[in-house]
Short mmCIF file of C-alpha atoms in Angstrom, two decimals:
data_model
loop_
_atom_site.label_atom_id
_atom_site.label_comp_id
_atom_site.label_asym_id
_atom_site.label_seq_id
_atom_site.Cartn_x
_atom_site.Cartn_y
_atom_site.Cartn_z
CA ALA A 28 68.18 106.44 75.91
CA THR A 29 71.72 105.94 74.40
CA THR A 30 72.71 105.11 71.21
CA THR A 31 76.90 104.17 69.82
CA THR A 32 77.84 104.93 66.16
CA THR A 33 80.84 103.09 65.03
CA THR A 34 82.88 103.55 61.91
CA THR A 35 84.96 100.78 60.70
CA THR A 36 88.84 100.18 59.11
CA ALA A 37 89.64 97.58 56.62
CA HIS A 38 91.82 94.61 58.40
CA GLY A 39 95.61 94.75 57.51
CA THR A 40 95.63 98.71 57.29
CA SER A 41 98.63 100.07 58.64
CA ARG A 42 96.32 103.21 59.70
CA ARG A 43 93.59 102.38 62.23
CA ALA A 44 91.14 105.61 62.57
CA ARG A 45 89.55 106.57 65.45
CA THR A 46 86.36 108.29 65.75
CA SER A 47 83.75 109.31 68.42
CA VAL A 48 80.30 109.84 69.00
CA ASP A 49 78.43 110.53 72.50
CA ALA A 50 76.18 107.79 73.40
CA PRO A 51 75.46 103.78 72.90
CA ALA A 52 72.37 101.77 72.59
CA SER A 53 72.08 101.06 68.93
CA THR A 54 75.10 100.66 66.80
CA THR A 55 75.47 101.23 63.24
CA ALA A 56 78.57 100.67 61.09
CA ARG A 57 79.46 100.11 57.79
CA ALA A 58 81.14 96.61 57.08
CA THR A 59 82.31 94.52 54.29
CA ARG A 60 83.48 91.07 53.97
CA SER A 61 85.77 89.06 52.52
CA SER A 62 85.32 85.72 50.78
CA GLY A 63 85.86 83.63 53.93
CA SER A 64 84.05 83.64 57.20
CA HIS A 65 86.14 86.25 58.88
CA ALA A 66 86.11 89.65 59.21
CA THR A 67 87.59 92.35 56.61
CA THR A 68 86.54 95.24 59.38
CA THR A 69 86.38 96.04 62.88
CA ALA A 70 84.81 98.60 64.86
CA ALA A 71 87.28 101.64 65.33
CA ALA A 72 86.09 103.82 68.42
CA SER A 73 83.20 104.80 70.24
CA MET A 74 82.12 107.14 72.67
CA VAL A 75 79.36 105.76 75.33
CA ASN A 76 77.01 107.84 76.67
CA ALA A 77 76.12 111.54 76.18
CA THR A 78 76.19 112.39 79.70
CA ALA A 79 79.69 110.68 80.47
CA PRO A 80 81.38 112.31 82.97
CA SER A 81 84.98 112.04 80.81
CA THR A 82 85.80 112.59 77.25
CA MET A 83 86.92 108.87 76.67
CA LYS A 84 86.55 107.42 73.59
CA ILE A 85 86.86 103.39 73.61
CA PRO A 86 86.69 101.07 70.64
CA PRO A 87 83.46 98.97 71.07
CA VAL A 88 85.57 95.73 70.50
CA GLY A 89 89.11 94.89 72.03
CA LEU A 90 91.35 91.87 72.49
CA GLY A 91 90.96 90.28 75.92
CA THR A 92 94.13 89.02 77.64
CA TRP A 93 92.79 86.86 80.49
CA LYS A 94 93.93 83.22 80.93
CA ALA A 95 95.94 83.32 77.90
CA LYS A 96 98.43 81.36 78.29
CA PRO A 97 103.02 82.23 78.29
CA ASN A 98 104.24 82.71 75.12
CA GLU A 99 100.74 82.77 73.30
CA VAL A 100 99.94 86.25 74.09
CA ARG A 101 102.62 87.91 72.26
CA GLU A 102 101.24 86.35 68.89
CA ALA A 103 97.69 86.80 69.78
CA VAL A 104 97.99 90.78 70.08
CA THR A 105 100.22 91.06 66.97
CA ALA A 106 97.72 89.65 64.94
CA ALA A 107 94.81 91.25 66.39
CA ILE A 108 96.79 94.78 65.50
CA ALA A 109 97.45 93.29 62.10
CA CYS A 110 93.81 92.67 61.68
CA GLY A 111 92.52 95.93 62.87
CA TYR A 112 92.35 96.01 66.82
CA THR A 113 93.24 99.07 68.30
CA HIS A 114 92.18 98.16 71.70
CA VAL A 115 93.77 95.50 74.24
CA ASP A 116 92.51 94.72 77.49
CA CYS A 117 95.09 93.91 79.98
CA ALA A 118 95.80 93.60 83.76
CA ALA A 119 98.57 93.33 86.40
CA ALA A 120 96.96 89.86 87.62
CA TYR A 121 97.06 88.26 84.42
CA ALA A 122 100.89 87.68 84.36
CA ASN A 123 101.53 88.46 81.15
CA GLU A 124 101.76 92.37 80.84
CA TRP A 125 105.56 92.13 79.63
CA GLU A 126 104.74 89.98 76.83
CA VAL A 127 101.68 92.35 75.76
CA GLY A 128 104.57 95.36 76.09
CA GLU A 129 106.71 93.24 73.65
CA ALA A 130 103.90 93.16 70.82
CA LEU A 131 103.29 96.82 71.29
CA ALA A 132 106.71 97.95 70.66
CA ALA A 133 106.69 95.95 67.97
CA CYS A 134 103.62 96.81 65.92
CA ALA A 135 103.65 99.12 63.39
CA SER A 136 100.83 101.65 65.00
CA ARG A 137 101.27 104.84 66.49
CA ARG A 138 100.51 105.10 69.96
CA ASP A 139 97.75 107.60 69.78
CA GLU A 140 95.96 105.00 67.60
CA LEU A 141 96.03 102.17 70.34
CA PHE A 142 93.92 102.19 73.45
CA VAL A 143 95.71 100.02 76.08
CA THR A 144 93.60 99.21 79.49
CA SER A 145 95.20 97.82 82.84
CA LYS A 146 94.07 97.10 86.11
CA LEU A 147 95.46 97.64 89.96
CA TRP A 148 95.14 94.72 91.84
CA ASN A 149 93.65 94.46 95.45
CA ASP A 150 96.70 94.60 97.41
CA ARG A 151 97.62 98.12 96.07
CA ARG A 152 95.16 100.64 97.50
CA ARG A 153 97.68 102.64 99.55
CA PRO A 154 98.82 106.05 97.70
CA LYS A 155 102.53 104.84 97.08
CA ASP A 156 101.68 101.39 96.18
CA VAL A 157 99.20 102.76 93.57
CA ARG A 158 101.78 104.57 92.02
CA GLU A 159 104.41 101.95 92.09
CA ALA A 160 101.87 99.45 90.87
CA LEU A 161 101.06 101.96 87.58
CA GLU A 162 104.85 102.40 87.26
CA THR A 163 105.64 98.91 87.02
CA THR A 164 102.52 98.18 84.58
CA LEU A 165 103.85 101.10 82.42
CA LYS A 166 107.26 99.69 82.60
CA ASP A 167 106.27 95.89 81.39
CA LEU A 168 103.75 97.19 78.95
CA GLN A 169 106.84 99.69 77.48
CA LEU A 170 104.61 102.69 77.46
CA GLU A 171 104.61 106.14 78.96
CA TYR A 172 100.66 105.89 79.83
CA VAL A 173 97.85 103.72 79.50
CA ASP A 174 94.39 105.07 78.36
CA LEU A 175 92.65 103.36 81.21
CA TYR A 176 93.38 102.21 84.56
CA LEU A 177 90.74 100.16 86.81
CA ILE A 178 90.82 99.38 90.06
CA HIS A 179 90.31 95.53 89.41
CA TRP A 180 88.22 94.48 92.35
CA PRO A 181 86.02 96.64 95.36
CA VAL A 182 88.43 95.21 97.89
CA CYS A 183 91.47 96.32 99.87
CA TRP A 184 94.27 93.42 101.00
CA ARG A 185 97.41 93.95 102.66
CA ARG A 186 100.55 94.09 100.39
CA GLY A 187 101.48 91.19 99.58
CA THR A 188 98.57 88.86 100.82
CA VAL A 189 95.29 87.61 99.04
CA LEU A 190 91.98 88.07 101.29
CA GLN A 191 93.64 89.74 104.02
CA PRO A 192 91.94 92.76 104.93
CA ASP A 193 93.72 96.16 105.05
CA ALA A 194 91.97 98.48 107.60
CA GLU A 195 94.25 101.54 107.01
CA ALA A 196 93.44 101.46 103.05
CA SER A 197 90.47 102.58 101.28
CA ILE A 198 88.95 102.69 97.83
CA ARG A 199 88.36 106.47 98.25
CA GLU A 200 92.09 107.05 99.29
CA CYS A 201 92.99 104.68 96.34
CA TRP A 202 91.25 106.88 93.89
CA LEU A 203 92.46 110.11 95.17
CA GLU A 204 95.96 109.02 94.05
CA LEU A 205 94.57 107.52 90.58
CA GLU A 206 93.32 110.89 90.07
CA ARG A 207 97.08 112.00 90.85
CA CYS A 208 98.37 109.68 88.45
CA VAL A 209 96.18 111.02 85.70
CA ARG A 210 97.19 114.87 86.58
CA ASP A 211 101.08 113.67 86.12
CA GLY A 212 100.19 112.14 82.69
CA LEU A 213 100.72 108.35 83.48
CA VAL A 214 97.13 107.35 82.76
CA LYS A 215 94.23 109.21 80.54
CA HIS A 216 90.97 107.66 82.18
CA ILE A 217 90.44 105.64 85.21
CA GLY A 218 87.50 103.60 86.40
CA VAL A 219 86.51 100.17 88.11
CA SER A 220 85.88 96.69 87.48
CA ASN A 221 83.27 94.63 89.29
CA PHE A 222 81.63 97.45 91.26
CA ASN A 223 78.12 97.01 91.93
CA GLU A 224 75.44 100.13 92.18
CA THR A 225 76.61 101.13 95.52
CA GLN A 226 79.84 101.02 95.10
CA LEU A 227 79.96 102.65 92.01
CA ALA A 228 77.82 105.36 93.64
CA ALA A 229 80.06 105.81 96.31
CA LEU A 230 82.86 107.28 94.21
CA LEU A 231 79.92 109.20 91.63
CA ASP A 232 78.29 110.97 94.53
CA ASP A 233 81.53 112.08 96.27
CA ASP A 234 81.71 115.65 95.90
CA GLY A 235 85.55 115.35 97.38
CA ILE A 236 86.20 113.56 93.69
CA THR A 237 87.07 115.96 90.82
CA ILE A 238 87.46 112.81 88.13
CA LYS A 239 84.16 110.13 88.15
CA PRO A 240 84.92 106.82 86.79
CA ALA A 241 84.60 106.37 82.79
CA CYS A 242 84.30 102.70 83.04
CA ASN A 243 83.11 99.59 84.90
CA GLN A 244 84.24 96.58 83.89
CA ILE A 245 82.11 93.72 84.80
CA GLU A 246 80.93 90.07 83.63
CA THR A 247 77.76 90.48 81.30
CA HIS A 248 76.76 87.60 78.63
CA PRO A 249 73.75 85.98 77.76
CA LEU A 250 74.07 83.37 80.31
CA TRP A 251 74.24 86.15 82.74
CA SER A 252 72.72 89.59 81.36
CA ASN A 253 73.66 91.43 84.68
CA ASP A 254 70.94 93.72 83.41
CA ALA A 255 70.16 96.37 86.19
CA LEU A 256 73.79 96.78 86.76
CA VAL A 257 74.59 97.56 83.14
CA LYS A 258 71.37 99.50 82.84
CA TYR A 259 72.58 101.63 86.57
CA THR A 260 76.35 101.84 85.05
CA GLN A 261 74.90 103.69 81.62
CA SER A 262 72.41 105.35 83.28
CA ARG A 263 75.24 107.35 85.27
CA GLY A 264 77.22 107.93 82.51
CA VAL A 265 79.66 105.19 82.89
CA THR A 266 80.87 103.15 80.07
CA VAL A 267 80.14 99.35 80.38
CA THR A 268 82.71 97.06 79.39
CA ALA A 269 81.99 93.18 79.43
CA TYR A 270 84.69 90.61 80.22
CA SER A 271 84.22 87.05 79.43
CA PRO A 272 81.57 88.32 76.95
CA LEU A 273 81.91 84.74 75.00
CA ALA A 274 80.95 83.12 78.74
CA GLN A 275 83.88 80.78 77.99
CA GLY A 276 81.78 79.66 74.78
CA GLY A 277 81.36 75.70 74.94
CA GLU A 278 77.71 74.79 76.11
CA LEU A 279 76.35 78.08 74.91
CA PHE A 280 77.56 77.84 71.40
CA GLU A 281 75.67 74.43 71.05
CA HIS A 282 72.33 76.47 72.58
CA PRO A 283 69.47 75.53 69.75
CA THR A 284 68.37 79.21 69.90
CA LEU A 285 71.72 80.51 69.23
CA LYS A 286 72.74 78.16 66.74
CA ARG A 287 69.17 79.06 64.98
CA ILE A 288 69.80 82.96 65.01
CA ALA A 289 73.66 82.55 63.97
CA GLU A 290 72.36 80.41 61.01
CA LYS A 291 69.63 82.72 60.21
CA HIS A 292 72.15 85.79 59.73
CA GLY A 293 75.18 83.29 58.33
CA VAL A 294 77.33 84.17 61.33
CA THR A 295 78.86 82.02 64.11
CA PRO A 296 77.37 81.79 67.56
CA SER A 297 80.12 83.70 69.22
CA GLN A 298 79.44 86.45 66.77
CA VAL A 299 75.72 86.34 67.63
CA VAL A 300 76.73 86.46 71.40
CA LEU A 301 79.51 89.38 70.95
CA ARG A 302 76.83 91.26 69.09
CA TRP A 303 74.10 90.83 71.82
CA ASN A 304 76.19 93.29 74.13
CA VAL A 305 77.35 95.38 71.41
CA GLN A 306 73.76 96.41 70.62
CA ARG A 307 73.20 97.14 74.26
CA GLY A 308 75.97 99.87 73.82
CA VAL A 309 78.33 97.36 76.18
CA VAL A 310 82.25 97.37 75.26
CA VAL A 311 83.44 93.72 74.17
CA ILE A 312 86.83 92.25 74.93
CA PRO A 313 86.97 88.63 73.80
CA LYS A 314 89.94 86.52 74.74
CA SER A 315 91.53 84.27 71.95
CA THR A 316 94.87 83.39 70.56
CA SER A 317 93.75 82.26 67.49
CA PRO A 318 94.46 84.62 64.29
CA ALA A 319 91.03 83.13 62.95
CA ARG A 320 88.71 83.82 65.79
CA ILE A 321 90.42 86.94 66.74
CA ALA A 322 89.31 88.49 63.43
CA CYS A 323 85.82 86.84 63.59
CA ASN A 324 85.00 88.53 66.97
CA ALA A 325 85.60 91.84 65.45
CA ASP A 326 83.40 91.14 62.54
CA LEU A 327 80.53 92.26 64.28
CA PHE A 328 78.97 95.44 62.13
CA SER A 329 77.90 94.05 58.93
CA PHE A 330 74.70 92.39 60.95
CA GLU A 331 71.95 93.39 63.67
CA LEU A 332 70.48 91.28 65.67
CA SER A 333 66.10 91.99 65.58
CA ASP A 334 64.08 92.38 68.47
CA GLU A 335 63.14 89.02 68.11
CA ASP A 336 66.56 87.72 68.30
CA VAL A 337 67.06 89.48 71.32
CA GLU A 338 63.95 88.58 73.01
CA ASP A 339 64.65 84.91 71.94
CA MET A 340 68.06 85.24 73.48
CA LYS A 341 66.43 85.55 77.09
CA VAL A 342 65.96 81.61 77.60
CA LEU A 343 69.73 81.61 77.70
CA ASP A 344 69.71 84.27 80.95
CA VAL A 345 70.14 81.70 83.43
CA GLY A 346 72.37 83.74 85.73
CA LYS A 347 75.20 81.73 85.53
CA SER A 348 78.61 83.22 86.12
CA CYS A 349 81.83 82.16 84.67
CA ALA A 350 84.22 84.17 87.70
CA SER A 351 85.57 82.11 90.07
CA ALA A 352 86.98 84.62 92.47
CA PRO A 353 85.72 83.78 95.92
CA TRP A 354 86.03 87.59 96.92
CA SER A 355 83.07 88.34 94.17
CA GLU A 356 79.79 89.30 95.84
CA PHE A 357 77.71 89.08 92.42
CA ALA A 358 74.50 87.11 92.95
CA PRO A 359 75.45 83.82 90.95
CA VAL A 360 78.43 83.20 93.38
CA ALA A 361 77.35 84.94 96.42
CA SER A 362 75.98 82.12 98.51
CA ARG A 363 78.94 79.82 97.64
CA ASN A 364 81.14 82.87 98.70
CA ARG A 365 79.94 83.50 101.54
CA TRP A 366 81.42 80.77 103.18
CA LEU A 367 84.37 80.35 100.78
CA ARG A 368 85.57 83.52 101.35
CA PRO A 369 86.24 83.79 105.41
CA LEU A 370 87.68 79.96 104.56
CA GLY A 371 90.17 81.11 102.36
CA ARG A 372 90.88 84.56 104.65
CA THR A 373 91.59 82.13 107.57
CA LEU A 374 93.57 79.49 105.86
CA SER A 375 95.57 81.74 103.95
CA TRP A 376 96.68 83.77 106.92
CA PRO A 377 99.72 81.84 108.44
CA VAL A 378 100.81 81.35 104.96
CA PHE A 379 101.19 85.14 104.69
CA LYS A 380 102.91 85.23 107.93
CA PHE A 381 105.74 83.72 106.09
CA ILE A 382 105.46 84.75 102.44
CA ALA A 383 105.02 87.98 100.44
CA MET A 384 103.27 87.56 97.08
CA ASP A 385 103.89 90.17 94.74
CA VAL A 386 101.21 89.74 91.70
CA GLN A 387 102.93 92.05 89.10
CA LYS A 388 105.92 89.52 88.99
CA MET A 389 103.81 86.49 88.88
CA GLY A 390 105.98 84.07 86.69
CA ARG A 391 108.89 86.18 87.01
CA SER A 392 111.68 86.20 89.73
CA GLY A 393 110.38 87.89 93.02
CA PHE A 394 106.80 86.48 92.84
CA LEU A 395 107.22 84.98 96.13
CA THR A 396 109.61 86.11 99.06
CA LEU A 397 110.27 85.12 102.68
CA LYS A 398 109.43 87.61 105.33
CA ALA A 399 109.68 88.01 109.17
CA PRO A 400 106.39 86.79 110.43
CA TRP A 401 106.78 89.56 113.29
CA ARG A 402 106.63 92.18 111.07
#
């Protein structure tokens, strides 16, 4: 069994405390409300799983930055930190890390009060590419280190391409270089994203690996609980972080069951959806650029879903994924991607004979460059 305990801090305070406990499953916290509907408190930090292979302390609620539009990310990060967030989730492939960096540089928080996650893109698996990518991320974020650095997907592509396999690269070789980055002080903790049970076990059970994955960031929300992978990951002492934890809202928030549970607790459907994951011991990183919704998304610790609520919410689990990546092998999109992935690989092969793509410069000069096709 696993448990999570959190403490809270008032939104707007200049200092966000960080505390830790040993395990996740039931979450308790003190919280107060303002006269409005938005949060006045936010979770400060949580240590997931007593048997965790690392000493990582990660706040249970963070700000996601995926699909945040240019020129909006900076304001979103600023608003989140101002109302008490200490956790920001980034990635090189989100094409906005430099904006996140500007917001972090301008905030009043000390570095040790913040938890920043980033991710290594799919064409950076060889050792020299791994380190170069991390150093670019650090430069964009204006940081000396990141708290957590994840292998974004369990694939190995040739540098500068999409879907073109790199037969000379491997996840294991990439991981060993990440371990060296930890020892060199460039990152505090390392982990993975979108790894299934077999892929995660390959790292955990490898005697040649000295630093075990601290986190597996995966898609999990009421429309697709991904429950078997969540339980397996936690059983191995690895933190689970949920991306797209709101399932992109929309029709989910209009479901009668969800609306009834929200009305019962006097909260919004989005808060119920996020609380559902938090009670499973799962870290959530909802994305929003609205200051009001950012605050609301953190107000998860003044109510608790009952066993009946959780049971009723099972009707929502229809195995629907929000991820569109053609390289995903997860069940909701597996049948589609069995033909989409090879098709994309075939169609893009001639393109990448002439063009190289640098995902860390997406939206900036140097994103696409011409190359000699005979190289």
